[in-house]
């Protein structure tokens, strides 16, 4: 199946923008620009995932940009029964609806970057969530005796969404786009933007099926936990920098909340992070890891991305070493292999199926 080219993504963006059923923002000029730019970013990410899936697991994993004005849901991921054919979908209307949450915010406090970067971070997090359903084997119909297994899969996909959001800054091409489009160039500004984007996404998705999805505070925490984990693992930031970014994201959300209907709920999503973390560790974490063991073992990407075996639990029920990925750049270069920098995005997307701590 052909990959989504930039030209094809641009055509789909134009199809959405010209749809009479389109949800039209109050700032059409900025919304149009954001939809086009986000389509280009999503197409870039999708090509890496598609190429990696074909080369490493012999699986087709195309990406669909939904240009309909009134789509059937903001995002999704499906699989053809009996085939190694998976596809992820993002509705372009979701970009504009998320934009409506920040349309009245024209400046980030003490920052030069465009608040539209928050929307891109939110949409990429949603895309990474959908990709992880396929990569983790959630669609392989794995039998289990773990109660609430689908809920746990969605919770883990939220965490993978937070991991995947880092690709916007660690890849040279995506980092260039974020700088050119939104003047987002500083790593700390990126961390703040990602955390704000996570909050907007969780707020916007609130009200879904309670038997399938966690509440907005828990979902926002899971996005954050994934981002924190990969940022620490890759030495993108240390804990003090992450905590500072989290504090600054809280302040930015307070400003945004002034322009959003129900803004107090948006603020509360971030205020209750600590309680969500405590609940996650006490209530969900152990069973989530067990369910991941089952689905990863059934995923064809386990074979494709890893020659390593599953690790064992330690006394704190922490997971070490489930690594389903290609070697890191450091590992390759240490072995004398010359690798172009652009491969870093492929690395990062592969880490959507990694268990980082």
Coordinates of C-alpha atoms in Angstrom, one line a residue:
X1 CA 0.0 0.0 0.0
X2 CA 1.5 3.4 -0.9
X3 CA 2.7 5.6 1.9
X4 CA 1.1 9.0 2.6
X5 CA 3.2 11.6 0.8
X6 CA 3.3 15.2 1.7
X7 CA 1.4 16.1 -1.4
X8 CA -1.3 13.5 -0.6
X9 CA -1.6 14.8 2.9
X10 CA -1.9 18.4 1.6
X11 CA -4.7 17.3 -0.8
X12 CA -6.5 15.6 2.1
X13 CA -6.2 18.8 4.2
X14 CA -7.6 20.8 1.4
X15 CA -10.5 18.3 1.0
X16 CA -11.3 18.8 4.7
X17 CA -11.0 22.6 4.6
X18 CA -13.4 22.8 1.6
X19 CA -16.0 20.3 3.1
X20 CA -19.3 22.2 3.7
X21 CA -19.9 20.0 6.8
X22 CA -16.6 21.1 8.3
X23 CA -16.6 22.4 11.8
X24 CA -15.4 25.9 11.2
X25 CA -13.3 27.7 13.8
X26 CA -13.8 31.4 14.7
X27 CA -10.3 32.0 13.4
X28 CA -10.4 30.4 10.0
X29 CA -7.1 31.7 8.8
X30 CA -5.1 30.2 11.7
X31 CA -7.1 27.1 11.7
X32 CA -6.5 26.4 8.0
X33 CA -2.8 26.9 8.5
X34 CA -2.7 24.6 11.5
X35 CA -4.6 21.8 9.7
X36 CA -2.2 21.9 6.7
X37 CA 0.9 22.0 8.9
X38 CA -0.4 19.2 11.2
X39 CA -1.2 17.0 8.1
X40 CA 2.4 17.4 7.0
X41 CA 3.7 16.4 10.4
X42 CA 1.4 13.4 10.6
X43 CA 2.4 12.2 7.2
X44 CA 6.1 12.4 8.1
X45 CA 5.6 10.3 11.2
X46 CA 3.4 7.8 9.3
X47 CA 6.0 7.1 6.7
X48 CA 8.5 6.0 9.3
X49 CA 6.0 3.7 11.0
X50 CA 5.0 2.2 7.7
X51 CA 8.5 1.6 6.5
X52 CA 9.6 0.1 9.9
X53 CA 6.6 -2.2 10.0
X54 CA 7.2 -3.5 6.6
X55 CA 10.9 -4.0 7.0
X56 CA 10.9 -5.4 10.5
X57 CA 7.7 -7.3 10.8
X58 CA 6.6 -7.8 7.2
X59 CA 3.3 -6.0 8.2
X60 CA 1.4 -3.3 6.4
X61 CA 0.6 -0.3 8.7
X62 CA -0.8 2.5 6.6
X63 CA -2.1 5.7 8.0
X64 CA -5.4 7.4 7.1
X65 CA -6.1 11.1 7.3
X66 CA -9.9 11.4 7.5
X67 CA -10.9 14.6 5.7
X68 CA -14.7 14.3 6.4
X69 CA -16.2 17.3 8.0
X70 CA -18.2 15.2 10.5
X71 CA -16.0 12.1 11.1
X72 CA -16.9 9.0 12.9
X73 CA -14.7 9.7 16.0
X74 CA -11.5 11.6 16.3
X75 CA -9.1 8.7 15.9
X76 CA -8.9 4.9 15.6
X77 CA -6.9 1.8 14.8
X78 CA -8.0 -1.4 13.2
X79 CA -6.7 -4.6 11.8
X80 CA -7.8 -7.0 9.0
X81 CA -8.7 -10.3 10.5
X82 CA -6.1 -13.0 9.7
X83 CA -3.7 -10.6 8.0
X84 CA -0.7 -8.5 9.1
X85 CA -2.5 -5.4 8.0
X86 CA -3.1 -2.6 10.5
X87 CA -4.2 0.9 9.9
X88 CA -4.4 4.0 12.1
X89 CA -6.7 7.0 11.5
X90 CA -6.8 10.6 12.6
X91 CA -9.7 12.9 11.7
X92 CA -8.5 16.3 10.6
X93 CA -11.6 17.8 12.2
X94 CA -10.0 16.8 15.6
X95 CA -7.2 19.3 14.8
X96 CA -9.7 22.1 14.4
X97 CA -11.8 21.2 17.4
X98 CA -8.7 21.1 19.6
X99 CA -7.6 24.4 18.1
X100 CA -10.9 25.9 19.4
X101 CA -9.6 25.3 23.0
X102 CA -6.7 27.7 22.4
X103 CA -8.0 29.9 19.6
X104 CA -8.2 32.9 22.0
X105 CA -4.7 32.4 23.4
X106 CA -2.2 34.3 21.2
X107 CA 0.8 34.3 23.5
X108 CA 2.3 31.8 25.8
X109 CA 3.5 33.5 29.1
X110 CA 7.2 34.6 28.6
X111 CA 7.5 32.4 25.5
X112 CA 7.8 33.2 21.8
X113 CA 6.4 30.0 20.6
X114 CA 2.9 29.8 19.0
X115 CA 0.2 28.1 21.2
X116 CA -0.8 26.1 18.1
X117 CA 2.1 23.8 19.0
X118 CA 0.0 22.5 21.9
X119 CA -2.6 21.2 19.4
X120 CA 0.1 19.4 17.4
X121 CA 1.5 17.8 20.6
X122 CA -2.0 16.6 21.4
X123 CA -2.7 15.1 18.0
X124 CA 0.6 13.3 17.8
X125 CA -0.1 11.9 21.3
X126 CA -3.4 10.6 20.0
X127 CA -1.7 9.1 16.9
X128 CA 0.9 7.4 19.0
X129 CA -1.9 6.0 21.2
X130 CA -3.5 4.4 18.1
X131 CA -0.2 3.1 16.7
X132 CA 0.6 1.4 20.0
X133 CA -2.7 -0.6 19.8
X134 CA -1.3 -2.3 16.8
X135 CA 2.3 -2.6 17.8
X136 CA 1.4 -4.0 21.3
X137 CA -0.8 -6.7 20.0
X138 CA -4.1 -5.3 21.3
X139 CA -5.8 -6.4 18.1
X140 CA -4.7 -10.0 18.3
X141 CA -7.6 -11.2 20.3
X142 CA -5.4 -12.5 23.1
X143 CA -7.3 -14.6 25.7
X144 CA -6.9 -13.5 29.3
X145 CA -8.3 -14.0 32.8
X146 CA -7.3 -10.4 33.8
X147 CA -10.4 -8.4 34.6
X148 CA -10.9 -5.2 32.5
X149 CA -8.2 -6.1 30.0
X150 CA -9.5 -3.7 27.3
X151 CA -9.5 -0.8 29.9
X152 CA -5.8 -1.7 30.7
X153 CA -4.9 -1.8 27.0
X154 CA -6.4 1.7 26.6
X155 CA -4.5 2.9 29.7
X156 CA -1.2 1.5 28.4
X157 CA -1.9 3.0 25.0
X158 CA -2.3 6.4 26.7
X159 CA 1.2 5.9 28.3
X160 CA 2.6 5.0 24.9
X161 CA 1.0 8.2 23.5
X162 CA 3.1 10.2 25.9
X163 CA 6.2 8.3 24.8
X164 CA 5.5 9.0 21.2
X165 CA 5.0 12.7 21.7
X166 CA 8.7 13.1 22.2
X167 CA 9.3 12.3 18.5
X168 CA 8.3 15.8 17.7
X169 CA 11.6 17.1 19.2
X170 CA 14.2 14.3 18.9
X171 CA 13.9 13.9 15.1
X172 CA 15.7 16.6 13.1
X173 CA 13.0 17.0 10.5
X174 CA 10.1 17.2 12.9
X175 CA 12.1 19.5 15.2
X176 CA 12.7 21.8 12.2
X177 CA 9.0 21.8 11.4
X178 CA 8.1 22.7 14.9
X179 CA 10.6 25.5 14.8
X180 CA 9.5 26.8 11.4
X181 CA 5.8 26.5 12.0
X182 CA 5.5 27.4 15.7
X183 CA 8.8 28.8 16.7
X184 CA 9.2 26.0 19.2
X185 CA 12.9 25.5 19.4
X186 CA 13.9 25.1 23.1
X187 CA 13.7 21.6 24.8
X188 CA 12.1 23.0 27.9
X189 CA 9.5 24.8 25.8
X190 CA 8.8 21.5 24.0
X191 CA 8.3 19.7 27.3
X192 CA 5.9 22.3 28.4
X193 CA 4.0 22.3 25.1
X194 CA 3.7 18.5 25.2
X195 CA 2.4 18.5 28.8
X196 CA -0.1 21.3 27.9
X197 CA -1.1 19.3 24.8
X198 CA -1.7 16.2 26.9
X199 CA -4.0 18.2 29.2
X200 CA -6.0 19.6 26.2
X201 CA -6.4 16.1 24.7
X202 CA -7.5 14.5 28.0
X203 CA -10.0 17.4 28.6
X204 CA -11.4 17.2 25.1
X205 CA -11.8 13.4 25.2
X206 CA -13.6 13.5 28.6
X207 CA -16.9 11.7 28.7
X208 CA -16.0 8.6 26.9
X209 CA -17.1 5.1 27.9
X210 CA -16.2 4.6 31.5
X211 CA -15.8 0.9 31.1
X212 CA -13.2 1.4 28.4
X213 CA -11.3 4.6 29.2
X214 CA -10.0 6.2 32.4
X215 CA -11.1 9.6 33.4
X216 CA -9.4 12.7 32.0
X217 CA -7.1 13.2 35.0
X218 CA -5.8 9.6 34.8
X219 CA -5.4 9.8 31.1
X220 CA -3.5 13.0 31.3
X221 CA -1.2 11.5 34.0
X222 CA -0.5 8.4 31.8
X223 CA 0.5 10.7 28.9
X224 CA 2.8 12.6 31.2
X225 CA 4.2 9.4 32.8
X226 CA 5.2 8.1 29.3
X227 CA 6.8 11.4 28.4
X228 CA 8.6 11.6 31.7
X229 CA 9.9 8.0 31.4
X230 CA 11.3 8.3 27.9
X231 CA 12.8 11.8 28.6
X232 CA 14.7 10.5 31.6
X233 CA 15.7 7.3 29.8
X234 CA 17.1 9.2 26.8
X235 CA 18.6 11.9 29.0
X236 CA 16.5 14.5 27.1
X237 CA 15.9 16.1 30.5
X238 CA 16.6 15.4 34.1
X239 CA 13.9 15.1 36.8
X240 CA 14.3 18.7 38.0
X241 CA 13.8 20.0 34.4
X242 CA 10.8 17.8 34.0
X243 CA 9.3 19.0 37.3
X244 CA 10.0 22.6 36.2
X245 CA 8.3 22.0 32.9
X246 CA 5.4 20.5 34.7
X247 CA 5.0 23.6 36.9
X248 CA 5.2 25.9 33.9
X249 CA 2.6 23.7 32.1
X250 CA 0.3 24.2 35.0
X251 CA 0.6 27.9 34.7
X252 CA 0.0 27.9 31.0
X253 CA -3.1 25.8 31.5
X254 CA -4.5 28.3 34.0
X255 CA -4.2 31.0 31.3
X256 CA -5.8 28.8 28.7
X257 CA -8.6 27.8 31.0
X258 CA -9.8 31.4 31.2
X259 CA -10.9 31.2 27.5
X260 CA -12.4 27.6 27.7
X261 CA -15.9 26.6 28.7
X262 CA -15.5 24.4 31.7
X263 CA -11.9 25.7 32.2
X264 CA -12.0 24.8 35.9
X265 CA -12.1 21.2 34.9
X266 CA -9.1 21.7 32.7
X267 CA -7.2 23.1 35.6
X268 CA -8.3 20.3 37.9
X269 CA -6.9 17.7 35.4
X270 CA -3.4 18.9 36.2
X271 CA -4.0 19.7 39.9
X272 CA -4.9 16.0 40.6
X273 CA -1.8 14.5 38.9
X274 CA -0.4 13.3 42.2
X275 CA -3.6 11.6 43.2
X276 CA -3.8 10.0 39.8
X277 CA -0.2 8.6 40.2
X278 CA -1.0 7.2 43.6
X279 CA -4.2 5.5 42.2
X280 CA -2.3 4.1 39.2
X281 CA 0.4 2.5 41.3
X282 CA -2.1 1.1 43.8
X283 CA -4.9 0.0 41.5
X284 CA -3.8 -0.6 37.9
X285 CA -0.1 -0.9 37.5
X286 CA 0.5 -4.5 38.3
X287 CA -2.4 -5.8 36.1
X288 CA -1.4 -3.4 33.3
X289 CA 2.0 -5.0 33.2
X290 CA 0.6 -8.5 33.2
X291 CA -1.8 -7.6 30.3
X292 CA 1.1 -6.1 28.4
X293 CA 3.0 -9.3 28.8
X294 CA 0.2 -11.2 27.1
X295 CA -0.4 -8.8 24.2
X296 CA 3.2 -8.2 23.4
X297 CA 3.9 -11.9 23.3
X298 CA 1.1 -12.3 20.7
X299 CA 2.2 -9.3 18.6
X300 CA 4.1 -9.9 15.3
X301 CA 6.1 -6.9 16.2
X302 CA 7.6 -8.7 19.1
X303 CA 9.3 -11.0 16.6
X304 CA 10.1 -8.1 14.2
X305 CA 11.6 -5.7 16.7
X306 CA 13.3 -7.9 19.2
X307 CA 15.7 -10.7 19.6
X308 CA 15.5 -10.4 23.4
X309 CA 13.4 -12.3 25.8
X310 CA 11.0 -10.9 28.3
X311 CA 12.5 -9.8 31.6
X312 CA 11.3 -10.8 35.0
X313 CA 9.6 -8.9 37.8
X314 CA 11.6 -7.4 40.6
X315 CA 10.4 -6.8 44.2
X316 CA 8.8 -3.5 43.3
X317 CA 7.0 -4.9 40.3
X318 CA 9.0 -2.8 38.0
X319 CA 9.7 -4.0 34.5
X320 CA 13.2 -4.0 33.1
X321 CA 14.4 -4.7 29.6
X322 CA 11.3 -5.3 27.4
X323 CA 12.9 -3.7 24.5
X324 CA 11.2 -4.2 21.2
X325 CA 13.1 -1.9 18.9
X326 CA 16.0 -1.5 16.7
X327 CA 19.4 -0.7 18.3
X328 CA 19.8 2.9 19.4
X329 CA 22.1 5.2 17.5
X330 CA 24.6 5.0 20.3
X331 CA 24.7 1.3 20.1
X332 CA 25.0 1.3 16.3
X333 CA 27.8 3.9 16.3
X334 CA 29.6 2.1 19.1
X335 CA 29.7 -0.9 16.8
X336 CA 31.2 1.3 14.0
X337 CA 28.0 1.6 12.0
X338 CA 27.4 5.0 10.4
X339 CA 23.8 6.1 10.8
X340 CA 22.1 9.2 9.5
X341 CA 20.6 11.4 12.1
X342 CA 17.1 11.1 10.6
X343 CA 17.0 7.5 11.8
X344 CA 16.3 8.8 15.3
X345 CA 12.6 9.2 14.5
X346 CA 12.4 5.5 13.5
X347 CA 14.0 4.7 16.8
X348 CA 11.5 6.8 18.7
X349 CA 8.5 5.3 16.9
X350 CA 9.8 1.8 17.6
X351 CA 9.9 2.8 21.2
X352 CA 6.2 3.0 21.2
X353 CA 6.4 -0.7 21.9
X354 CA 9.1 -0.4 24.5
X355 CA 8.8 -0.7 28.2
X356 CA 10.8 2.3 29.5
X357 CA 11.4 3.1 33.1

